[in-house]
Coordinates of C-alpha atoms and ligand atoms in Angstrom, one line a residue:
Chain A
X1 CA 0.0 0.0 0.0
X2 CA 1.4 3.4 -1.0
X3 CA 1.2 6.0 1.8
X4 CA -1.2 4.1 4.0
X5 CA -3.3 6.1 6.4
X6 CA -3.7 4.8 10.0
X7 CA -6.9 5.4 11.8
X8 CA -9.2 3.5 14.1
X9 CA -12.8 2.4 13.7
X10 CA -14.7 1.5 16.9
X11 CA -11.3 1.4 18.6
X12 CA -9.8 -1.1 16.2
X13 CA -6.7 0.2 14.2
X14 CA -7.0 -0.1 10.4
X15 CA -4.7 1.1 7.6
X16 CA -6.2 2.3 4.3
X17 CA -4.8 3.7 1.1
X18 CA -4.7 7.5 0.8
X19 CA -7.9 8.9 -0.7
X20 CA -10.1 6.4 1.0
X21 CA -13.3 7.9 2.4
X22 CA -14.3 7.2 6.0
X23 CA -17.4 5.3 4.9
X24 CA -15.1 2.8 3.1
X25 CA -12.8 2.5 6.0
X26 CA -15.8 1.7 8.2
X27 CA -16.9 -1.0 5.8
X28 CA -13.4 -2.3 5.5
X29 CA -13.3 -2.7 9.3
X30 CA -16.2 -5.1 8.9
X31 CA -18.8 -2.8 10.4
X32 CA -22.2 -3.1 8.6
X33 CA -24.2 -1.0 11.0
X34 CA -23.1 2.6 10.6
X35 CA -25.9 4.0 12.7
X36 CA -29.2 3.1 14.3
X37 CA -32.3 4.7 13.0
X38 CA -34.8 6.4 15.3
X39 CA -36.6 3.1 15.8
X40 CA -33.4 1.1 16.2
X41 CA -32.9 -0.3 12.7
X42 CA -29.4 -0.9 11.4
X43 CA -28.5 1.6 8.7
X44 CA -25.5 2.0 6.3
X45 CA -24.7 4.2 3.3
X46 CA -27.3 4.6 0.6
X47 CA -26.4 7.4 -1.7
X48 CA -22.6 7.6 -1.4
X49 CA -22.8 11.3 -2.3
X50 CA -23.7 13.2 0.8
X51 CA -27.4 13.6 0.5
X52 CA -29.1 10.7 2.5
X53 CA -27.3 11.0 5.9
X54 CA -27.5 7.3 6.4
X55 CA -23.7 6.9 6.7
X56 CA -23.4 9.2 9.8
X57 CA -20.7 8.3 12.3
X58 CA -18.8 10.1 14.9
X59 CA -15.3 11.3 13.8
X60 CA -12.8 12.5 16.5
X61 CA -15.7 12.9 18.9
X62 CA -17.9 15.0 16.6
X63 CA -21.2 13.2 16.0
X64 CA -23.3 13.0 12.8
X65 CA -20.5 13.3 10.3
X66 CA -21.4 12.0 6.8
X67 CA -18.6 9.4 6.4
X68 CA -19.0 9.3 2.6
X69 CA -17.8 12.9 2.3
X70 CA -14.8 12.8 4.6
X71 CA -11.4 11.5 3.5
X72 CA -9.5 9.4 6.0
X73 CA -6.7 11.1 7.9
X74 CA -3.9 9.8 10.1
X75 CA -5.0 9.3 13.7
X76 CA -8.7 9.7 13.0
X77 CA -11.0 8.0 15.6
X78 CA -14.1 6.9 14.0
X79 CA -17.1 5.5 15.9
X80 CA -20.0 3.8 14.1
X81 CA -23.4 3.1 15.7
X82 CA -22.8 5.7 18.4
Chain B
X1 CA -17.2 44.1 -2.2
X2 CA -17.7 40.7 -3.9
X3 CA -15.0 38.1 -3.4
X4 CA -15.2 37.2 -7.1
X5 CA -16.9 38.0 -10.3
X6 CA -18.3 34.6 -10.9
X7 CA -19.0 32.0 -8.2
X8 CA -19.8 28.4 -9.3
X9 CA -21.6 26.0 -6.9
X10 CA -20.8 22.4 -7.9
X11 CA -17.6 21.1 -9.5
X12 CA -19.0 18.4 -11.7
X13 CA -18.7 18.6 -15.5
X14 CA -21.1 21.5 -15.7
X15 CA -19.4 23.5 -13.0
X16 CA -15.9 22.8 -14.3
X17 CA -16.9 23.9 -17.8
X18 CA -18.6 27.0 -16.5
X19 CA -15.7 28.0 -14.3
X20 CA -13.2 27.5 -17.0
X21 CA -15.1 29.4 -19.7
X22 CA -15.9 32.3 -17.3
X23 CA -12.2 32.5 -16.2
X24 CA -11.0 32.5 -19.9
X25 CA -12.8 35.8 -20.4
X26 CA -10.7 37.4 -17.6
X27 CA -13.3 37.2 -14.9
X28 CA -12.2 36.2 -11.3
X29 CA -13.8 32.8 -10.6
X30 CA -14.3 30.7 -7.5
X31 CA -15.8 27.2 -7.4
X32 CA -17.1 25.4 -4.3
X33 CA -18.1 21.8 -3.9
X34 CA -19.1 19.5 -1.0
X35 CA -16.6 16.9 -2.2
X36 CA -12.9 16.9 -1.5
X37 CA -12.1 16.6 -5.2
X38 CA -13.5 18.2 -8.3
X39 CA -15.3 16.0 -10.9
X40 CA -18.9 15.6 -9.7
X41 CA -20.7 12.3 -9.9
X42 CA -19.4 10.9 -13.2
X43 CA -15.8 11.9 -12.7
X44 CA -15.8 11.1 -9.0
X45 CA -12.1 10.7 -8.4
X46 CA -10.9 7.1 -7.9
X47 CA -9.0 7.6 -4.7
X48 CA -7.7 11.0 -5.8
X49 CA -7.0 10.1 -9.4
X50 CA -9.5 11.6 -11.9
X51 CA -10.1 10.0 -15.4
X52 CA -8.5 11.7 -18.4
X53 CA -11.2 13.9 -19.9
X54 CA -11.9 15.1 -16.3
X55 CA -8.2 15.8 -15.8
X56 CA -8.3 18.1 -18.9
X57 CA -11.1 20.2 -17.5
X58 CA -9.7 20.3 -14.0
X59 CA -6.3 21.3 -15.4
X60 CA -7.7 24.1 -17.5
X61 CA -9.7 25.4 -14.6
X62 CA -6.5 25.5 -12.6
X63 CA -4.6 27.2 -15.4
X64 CA -7.1 29.9 -15.5
X65 CA -6.7 30.5 -11.8
X66 CA -10.1 29.3 -10.8
X67 CA -10.1 29.4 -7.0
X68 CA -11.1 25.9 -5.7
X69 CA -12.9 25.6 -2.4
X70 CA -13.2 21.9 -1.6
X71 CA -15.2 20.1 1.0
X72 CA -17.5 23.1 1.3
X73 CA -21.3 22.8 1.4
X74 CA -23.4 25.8 0.6
X75 CA -26.2 26.0 3.1
X76 CA -27.7 29.5 3.2
X77 CA -27.9 32.9 1.3
X78 CA -27.5 35.3 4.2
X79 CA -27.7 38.5 2.1
X80 CA -28.1 39.5 -1.6
X81 CA -25.2 38.3 -3.7
X82 CA -23.7 36.3 -0.8
X83 CA -23.8 32.7 0.2
X84 CA -22.7 30.9 3.4
X85 CA -20.6 27.7 3.2
X86 CA -19.9 25.1 5.8
X87 CA -16.6 23.2 5.8
X88 CA -15.5 20.4 8.1
X89 CA -13.5 22.8 10.2
X90 CA -15.7 26.0 10.1
X91 CA -17.7 28.2 7.9
X92 CA -17.2 31.1 5.6
X93 CA -19.2 33.6 3.5
X94 CA -18.6 34.3 -0.2
X95 CA -19.8 37.3 -2.3
X96 CA -20.2 37.3 -6.0
X97 CA -21.4 39.4 -9.0
X98 CA -22.8 36.4 -10.9
X99 CA -23.6 33.0 -9.5
X100 CA -23.7 29.7 -11.4
X101 CA -25.7 26.8 -9.9
X102 CA -24.2 23.5 -11.2
X103 CA -25.5 21.4 -8.3
X104 CA -26.2 18.3 -10.5
X105 CA -28.6 15.5 -9.6
X106 CA -29.1 12.7 -7.2
X107 CA -30.5 9.2 -7.6
X108 CA -34.2 8.6 -7.3
X109 CA -34.8 6.0 -4.6
X110 CA -38.1 4.1 -4.5
X111 CA -39.1 2.2 -1.4
X112 CA -39.8 -1.5 -1.4
X113 CA -39.7 -4.0 1.5
X114 CA -36.2 -4.3 2.9
X115 CA -34.7 -1.3 1.1
X116 CA -33.4 0.1 4.4
X117 CA -31.1 -2.9 5.0
X118 CA -27.4 -2.3 5.1
X119 CA -25.8 -3.1 1.7
X120 CA -28.9 -2.1 -0.3
X121 CA -27.5 1.1 -1.9
X122 CA -28.0 3.3 -4.9
X123 CA -26.4 2.2 -8.1
X124 CA -24.3 5.3 -8.2
X125 CA -24.1 5.0 -4.4
X126 CA -22.3 1.6 -4.6
X127 CA -20.1 2.9 -7.4
X128 CA -19.1 5.9 -5.3
X129 CA -18.1 3.7 -2.4
X130 CA -16.2 1.4 -4.8
X131 CA -14.4 4.3 -6.3
X132 CA -13.4 5.4 -2.8
X133 CA -11.8 2.0 -2.1
X134 CA -14.5 -0.5 -1.2
X135 CA -13.3 -3.8 -2.7
X136 CA -16.0 -5.4 -4.8
X137 CA -13.9 -8.3 -6.2
X138 CA -15.8 -11.5 -6.1
X139 CA -18.8 -9.8 -4.5
X140 CA -22.2 -10.9 -5.8
X141 CA -24.0 -7.8 -7.0
X142 CA -27.6 -7.3 -8.3
X143 CA -28.0 -4.0 -10.2
X144 CA -31.6 -2.7 -10.4
X145 CA -33.8 0.3 -11.1
X146 CA -33.7 2.3 -14.3
X147 CA -31.6 4.2 -16.8
X148 CA -28.2 4.2 -18.5
X149 CA -26.5 4.6 -15.1
X150 CA -27.2 1.0 -14.4
X151 CA -25.1 0.0 -17.4
X152 CA -22.2 2.3 -16.4
X153 CA -22.2 0.9 -12.9
X154 CA -22.3 -2.7 -14.2
X155 CA -19.4 -2.0 -16.4
X156 CA -17.4 -0.5 -13.6
X157 CA -18.2 -3.4 -11.3
X158 CA -17.3 -6.0 -13.9
X159 CA -14.0 -4.2 -14.6
X160 CA -13.3 -4.5 -10.9
X161 CA -13.9 -8.3 -10.9
X162 CA -17.3 -8.2 -9.1
X163 CA -19.7 -11.0 -9.8
X164 CA -22.6 -9.0 -11.4
X165 CA -25.5 -11.4 -11.3
X166 CA -27.9 -9.4 -13.4
X167 CA -29.2 -6.0 -14.3
X168 CA -32.9 -5.5 -13.7
X169 CA -34.2 -2.6 -15.8
X170 CA -37.8 -1.6 -15.1
X171 CA -38.4 -0.1 -18.5
X172 CA -40.0 -2.2 -21.2
X173 CA -38.1 -3.7 -24.1
X174 CA -40.1 -1.7 -26.6
X175 CA -39.4 1.6 -24.9
X176 CA -35.7 0.8 -25.0
X177 CA -35.9 -0.3 -28.7
X178 CA -37.5 3.0 -29.6
X179 CA -34.7 4.8 -27.6
X180 CA -32.2 2.7 -29.6
X181 CA -33.6 4.0 -32.8
X182 CA -33.3 7.6 -31.7
X183 CA -29.8 6.9 -30.5
X184 CA -28.9 6.4 -34.2
X185 CA -29.2 10.2 -34.6
X186 CA -26.4 10.6 -32.0
X187 CA -23.4 8.7 -33.4
X188 CA -21.2 9.5 -30.3
X189 CA -23.8 8.1 -28.0
X190 CA -24.3 5.0 -30.2
X191 CA -20.7 4.1 -30.0
X192 CA -20.8 4.5 -26.2
X193 CA -23.9 2.3 -26.0
X194 CA -22.3 -0.4 -28.2
X195 CA -19.1 -0.2 -26.2
X196 CA -21.0 -0.7 -23.0
X197 CA -22.9 -3.6 -24.4
X198 CA -19.7 -5.4 -25.3
X199 CA -18.3 -4.7 -21.9
X200 CA -21.4 -6.1 -20.3
X201 CA -21.2 -9.4 -22.3
X202 CA -22.3 -12.2 -20.1
X203 CA -24.4 -10.1 -17.7
X204 CA -28.2 -10.7 -18.1
X205 CA -30.0 -7.5 -18.9
X206 CA -33.6 -8.0 -18.0
X207 CA -36.2 -5.4 -19.0
X208 CA -39.6 -5.1 -17.3
X209 CA -37.8 -6.5 -14.1
X210 CA -37.6 -5.0 -10.6
X211 CA -36.8 -5.9 -7.0
X212 CA -39.9 -6.6 -4.9
X213 CA -38.1 -7.3 -1.6
X214 CA -34.6 -7.2 -0.1
X215 CA -34.0 -9.8 2.6
X216 CA -31.5 -10.4 5.3
X217 CA -31.1 -10.4 9.1
X218 CA -28.5 -7.7 9.9
X219 CA -27.6 -6.9 6.3
X220 CA -28.7 -7.8 2.8
X221 CA -28.5 -11.5 2.0
X222 CA -30.8 -11.9 -1.0
X223 CA -33.2 -10.0 -3.3
X224 CA -36.5 -11.1 -4.7
X225 CA -37.1 -10.0 -8.2
X226 CA -40.2 -9.9 -10.3
X227 CA -40.5 -10.0 -14.1
X228 CA -44.0 -10.5 -15.6
X229 CA -45.4 -13.7 -14.1
X230 CA -42.1 -14.9 -12.7
X231 CA -40.7 -14.1 -9.2
X232 CA -37.4 -15.5 -7.9
X233 CA -34.8 -14.9 -5.3
X234 CA -31.2 -14.1 -6.0
X235 CA -28.5 -14.3 -3.3
X236 CA -26.2 -11.3 -3.3
X237 CA -23.8 -9.2 -1.2
X238 CA -25.0 -5.9 -2.6
X239 CA -28.1 -4.6 -4.3
X240 CA -27.3 -1.4 -6.2
X241 CA -30.7 0.2 -7.0
X242 CA -31.6 3.6 -8.4
X243 CA -34.6 4.6 -10.5
X244 CA -33.1 7.3 -12.6
X245 CA -32.0 10.8 -11.4
X246 CA -33.6 13.9 -10.0
X247 CA -32.2 17.4 -10.2
X248 CA -30.8 19.1 -7.0
X249 CA -32.8 22.3 -6.9
X250 CA -32.5 23.2 -3.2
X251 CA -30.0 26.1 -3.5
X252 CA -32.0 27.5 -6.5
X253 CA -35.2 27.3 -4.5
X254 CA -33.5 28.9 -1.5
X255 CA -32.5 31.9 -3.7
X256 CA -36.0 32.1 -5.1
X257 CA -35.2 30.9 -8.7
X258 CA -38.2 29.7 -10.6
X259 CA -38.4 25.9 -10.9
X260 CA -40.3 24.1 -13.6
X261 CA -41.1 20.4 -13.6
X262 CA -38.7 19.7 -10.7
X263 CA -35.7 21.4 -12.4
X264 CA -34.2 24.9 -12.4
X265 CA -35.9 27.0 -15.1
X266 CA -33.4 28.7 -17.4
X267 CA -33.5 30.8 -20.6
X268 CA -31.3 30.3 -23.7
X269 CA -28.3 31.9 -21.9
X270 CA -28.8 29.5 -19.0
X271 CA -30.0 32.4 -16.9
X272 CA -32.5 31.6 -14.1
X273 CA -35.5 33.9 -13.2
X274 CA -32.9 35.9 -11.1
X275 CA -30.8 38.1 -13.4
X276 CA -27.3 37.4 -12.1
X277 CA -28.0 33.7 -11.2
X278 CA -27.3 31.1 -13.9
X279 CA -27.7 27.3 -13.8
X280 CA -26.3 24.5 -15.9
X281 CA -26.0 20.7 -16.0
X282 CA -28.4 18.3 -14.4
X283 CA -29.8 20.8 -12.0
X284 CA -31.7 22.1 -15.0
X285 CA -32.8 18.7 -16.2
X286 CA -31.3 15.2 -16.6
X287 CA -29.3 15.0 -19.8
X288 CA -25.9 13.3 -19.3
X289 CA -22.3 14.4 -19.6
X290 CA -22.2 16.1 -23.0
X291 CA -25.3 18.3 -22.2
X292 CA -23.9 19.2 -18.8
X293 CA -20.6 20.3 -20.4
X294 CA -22.1 22.4 -23.1
X295 CA -24.6 24.0 -20.7
X296 CA -21.8 24.8 -18.4
X297 CA -19.8 26.4 -21.1
X298 CA -22.7 28.6 -22.1
X299 CA -23.5 29.6 -18.5
X300 CA -19.8 30.4 -17.9
X301 CA -19.6 32.7 -20.9
X302 CA -23.0 34.3 -20.2
X303 CA -22.3 34.9 -16.5
X304 CA -19.0 36.6 -17.5
X305 CA -20.9 38.8 -20.0
X306 CA -19.6 37.0 -23.1
X307 CA -23.1 36.2 -24.5
X308 CA -21.9 36.2 -28.1
X309 CA -19.6 33.3 -27.4
X310 CA -22.3 31.5 -25.5
X311 CA -24.5 31.8 -28.6
X312 CA -22.0 29.7 -30.7
X313 CA -22.8 26.7 -28.6
X314 CA -26.6 26.8 -28.8
X315 CA -26.8 24.3 -31.7
X316 CA -24.7 21.7 -29.9
X317 CA -26.9 22.1 -26.8
X318 CA -30.1 21.6 -28.9
X319 CA -28.8 18.3 -30.2
X320 CA -28.0 16.9 -26.8
X321 CA -31.4 18.2 -25.4
X322 CA -33.2 16.0 -28.0
X323 CA -31.2 13.0 -26.7
X324 CA -32.1 13.9 -23.1
X325 CA -35.8 14.0 -24.0
X326 CA -35.7 10.6 -25.6
X327 CA -33.9 9.3 -22.5
X328 CA -36.5 10.7 -20.1
X329 CA -39.3 9.1 -22.2
X330 CA -37.6 5.7 -22.5
X331 CA -36.8 5.3 -18.8
X332 CA -39.8 7.0 -17.1
X333 CA -40.7 4.9 -14.0
X334 CA -43.8 2.9 -14.7
X335 CA -47.0 2.8 -12.7
X336 CA -46.5 -0.8 -11.4
X337 CA -43.6 0.5 -9.2
X338 CA -46.1 2.4 -7.1
X339 CA -47.3 -1.0 -5.7
X340 CA -43.8 -1.9 -4.4
X341 CA -44.0 -0.5 -0.9
X342 CA -46.4 -2.1 1.6
X343 CA -48.3 0.0 4.1
X344 CA -45.6 -0.8 6.7
X345 CA -42.7 -0.1 4.4
X346 CA -40.6 3.0 5.5
X347 CA -40.8 5.9 3.2
X348 CA -38.8 8.4 5.3
X349 CA -35.6 6.8 6.4
X350 CA -34.5 9.7 8.7
X351 CA -37.6 9.6 10.8
X352 CA -38.8 6.0 10.1
X353 CA -42.2 7.0 8.8
X354 CA -44.2 4.3 7.0
X355 CA -46.1 4.6 3.8
X356 CA -49.3 4.0 5.6
X357 CA -48.8 7.0 8.0
X358 CA -47.8 9.3 5.1
X359 CA -50.7 8.2 3.0
X360 CA -53.2 8.9 5.9
X361 CA -52.3 12.6 5.5
X362 CA -53.8 15.1 3.0
X363 CA -50.5 16.4 1.7
X364 CA -46.9 17.3 2.4
X365 CA -47.7 20.0 5.0
X366 CA -49.8 17.7 7.1
X367 CA -47.3 14.8 6.7
X368 CA -44.4 16.9 7.9
X369 CA -46.4 18.2 10.9
X370 CA -48.0 14.9 12.0
X371 CA -45.4 12.3 11.0
X372 CA -42.2 14.3 10.6
X373 CA -41.8 12.7 7.1
X374 CA -39.1 14.8 5.3
X375 CA -38.1 16.7 8.5
X376 CA -35.0 14.7 9.3
X377 CA -31.4 15.5 8.3
X378 CA -31.8 14.7 4.6
X379 CA -34.7 17.2 4.5
X380 CA -36.7 15.2 2.0
X381 CA -33.9 14.6 -0.5
X382 CA -34.6 10.9 -0.4
X383 CA -38.3 10.7 0.5
X384 CA -39.3 13.8 -1.5
X385 CA -38.9 12.2 -4.9
X386 CA -40.4 8.9 -3.6
X387 CA -43.5 10.6 -2.2
X388 CA -43.9 12.7 -5.4
X389 CA -43.9 9.5 -7.4
X390 CA -46.0 7.4 -5.1
X391 CA -48.6 10.0 -4.0
X392 CA -48.2 12.8 -6.5
X393 CA -47.3 15.4 -3.9
X394 CA -44.9 18.1 -4.9
X395 CA -42.3 19.2 -2.3
X396 CA -42.9 22.3 -0.2
X397 CA -40.7 25.4 -0.5
X398 CA -37.2 25.3 1.0
X399 CA -36.3 27.2 4.2
X400 CA -32.7 27.9 5.1
X401 CA -30.5 26.1 6.0
X402 CA -30.8 23.7 3.1
X403 CA -28.7 21.2 4.9
X404 CA -28.7 20.6 8.7
X405 CA -25.7 22.6 10.0
X406 CA -23.9 22.9 13.2
X407 CA -25.3 25.3 15.7
X408 CA -22.3 27.7 15.4
X409 CA -22.9 28.0 11.6
X410 CA -26.5 29.0 12.2
X411 CA -25.9 31.6 14.9
X412 CA -23.3 33.4 12.8
X413 CA -25.6 33.8 9.8
X414 CA -28.5 36.2 9.9
X415 CA -31.7 34.9 8.4
X416 CA -32.7 36.7 5.2
X417 CA -35.0 39.7 5.8
Ligands
LIG1 C1 -24.6 9.0 -8.0 C2 -24.5 9.3 -9.4 C3 -23.5 8.6 -10.2 C4 -23.4 8.8 -11.5 N1 -22.5 8.0 -12.3 C5 -22.4 8.2 -13.6 C6 -21.5 7.4 -14.4 O1 -20.8 6.5 -13.8 N2 -21.5 7.5 -15.7 C7 -22.3 8.5 -16.3 O2 -22.2 8.6 -17.6 N3 -23.1 9.3 -15.6 C8 -23.2 9.2 -14.3 N4 -24.0 9.9 -13.6 C9 -24.7 11.0 -14.3 C10 -23.9 12.3 -14.2 O3 -24.2 12.8 -13.0 C11 -24.1 13.3 -15.2 O4 -23.9 12.8 -16.5 C12 -23.1 14.5 -15.1 O5 -22.1 14.2 -14.1 C13 -23.8 15.7 -14.6 O6 -22.9 16.7 -14.4 P1 -23.3 18.0 -13.4 O7 -22.1 18.9 -13.4 O8 -24.6 18.6 -13.9 O9 -23.6 17.4 -12.0 P2 -22.7 16.6 -10.9 O10 -21.7 15.8 -11.6 O11 -23.7 15.9 -10.1 O12 -22.0 17.7 -10.0 C14 -22.7 18.5 -9.1 C15 -21.8 18.8 -8.0 O13 -22.4 19.8 -7.1 C16 -22.1 19.6 -5.8 N5 -23.1 20.2 -4.9 C17 -24.5 20.1 -5.0 N6 -25.1 20.8 -4.0 C18 -24.1 21.4 -3.4 C19 -24.1 22.3 -2.2 N7 -25.2 22.7 -1.6 N8 -22.9 22.7 -1.8 C20 -21.7 22.3 -2.4 N9 -21.7 21.5 -3.4 C21 -22.9 21.0 -3.9 C22 -22.1 18.1 -5.7 O14 -21.4 17.6 -4.6 C23 -21.5 17.7 -7.1 O15 -20.1 17.4 -7.0 C24 -24.2 9.8 -12.2 C25 -25.1 10.5 -11.4 C26 -25.3 10.3 -10.1 C27 -26.3 11.1 -9.3
LIG2 S1 -24.1 7.6 2.0 FE1 -25.7 9.1 1.8 S2 -24.9 10.8 2.9 FE2 -23.2 9.4 3.0

């Protein structure tokens, strides 16, 4: 992997190629439930382009970030299903 | 003082062409986009590397000193000739003399039982994830819905060694044949279509076919498809499903631009009902790459005051518009799809509102008030098009902010008088 980026998803370290979006890193970490809906259903990315808000996770402690629009950065702490 | 002569919202093909042409005339130009890279939907950078035709436009925008503001989402218009933008790490305001709305389109999602399961995605949605690094090699994928995008996505997935089980196209064979005949008038498009067909060799392309249910426990495991009398279940890892595209008109509506038939209304110079606001590309109607580019060029020239140069491109635009009309006709979603969701199927995924609850209301206003349908973070971007198709309700007017924003962004921006 050229210039891998090291981050963590739900506390587990993962390395991804530069340019990878957080949504992809979450999926690569084996997480299928990105968030829980208001009635508790498991949800994951739908649109991949920033409009549906189904891919929301917390990034570095900030909640409700659309993971499909945020590129991975070194040291990022991502929490799905917060 | 405006920050620039021409401000372009959206850095897809239309926005890139508009920014480049405006800058060529000597105007100062800035371009903002929600994404970290320019290119829009079709040229969505594969992990930072844009395809070649995209690279040409991106390079020429750079050469003409177009200021590129990445990862920035326009959410309000706090004062005349000013917009407010939110970035990951803060917000800013931008002033302009002329504005070009090149906000593109999104997929139309139609609800069916199980469509909220993880790994049921849009067709372009799965492609976007794959382009950002999601490995699809060996994955079983069913591609469904409608339109040429399904073919483009199938080609991409096949090239990346996915196991594409089939493409389920809801349109009829005869509608597509008629479309094929009209394609003959557009040699460039025909070559593209033939090229795609060759690339898709071995993948069943089933017309009059659609998903009736997605099944799985914690995530998708199988999809049940229906075609005429036949219903069968196909095991898969991903269902990539989108029923065509709908224009993104929220910023235009926020500014007060006239909309017509769900898209931004423009005159021959791509000017909206507001004198210094122009629009180009799929925000003004779904038409594909070539139309988006030529509309962008026209808007760029016109917004910079070079209307004579804009005029030289009208003939080309007319040709591509004819193609767009044929496209719309051939792939229009059919009535049968209205029967896909059951009463208990969710329509609004943000607030988990079922079709039954929405249907019990008299219209959008009541549905929003009583069920919160369309009131969640996506603000109706997903359920709006679905409800319009299923129940015939047109969306209500937009109130700022057009995207949910952080509290600090809101308190800094005065509401419009
Ligand atoms: C998900 C998807 C995938 C597609 N994939 C293909 C494909 O593979 N092949 C193909 O031939 N066609 C594809 N298309 C069709 C393609 O969109 C068009 O042919 C063409 O890209 C339209 O260009 P455009 O410039 O009008 O819009 P777009 O390319 O959609 O660009 C619009 C840009 O505006 C930005 N934007 C919108 N609102 C805001 C805002 N409020 N603030 C900041 N930025 C904003 C968006 O992020 C986007 O980058 C796809 C469409 C979609 C929706
Ligand atoms: S997947 Fe829709 S907003 Fe990220």
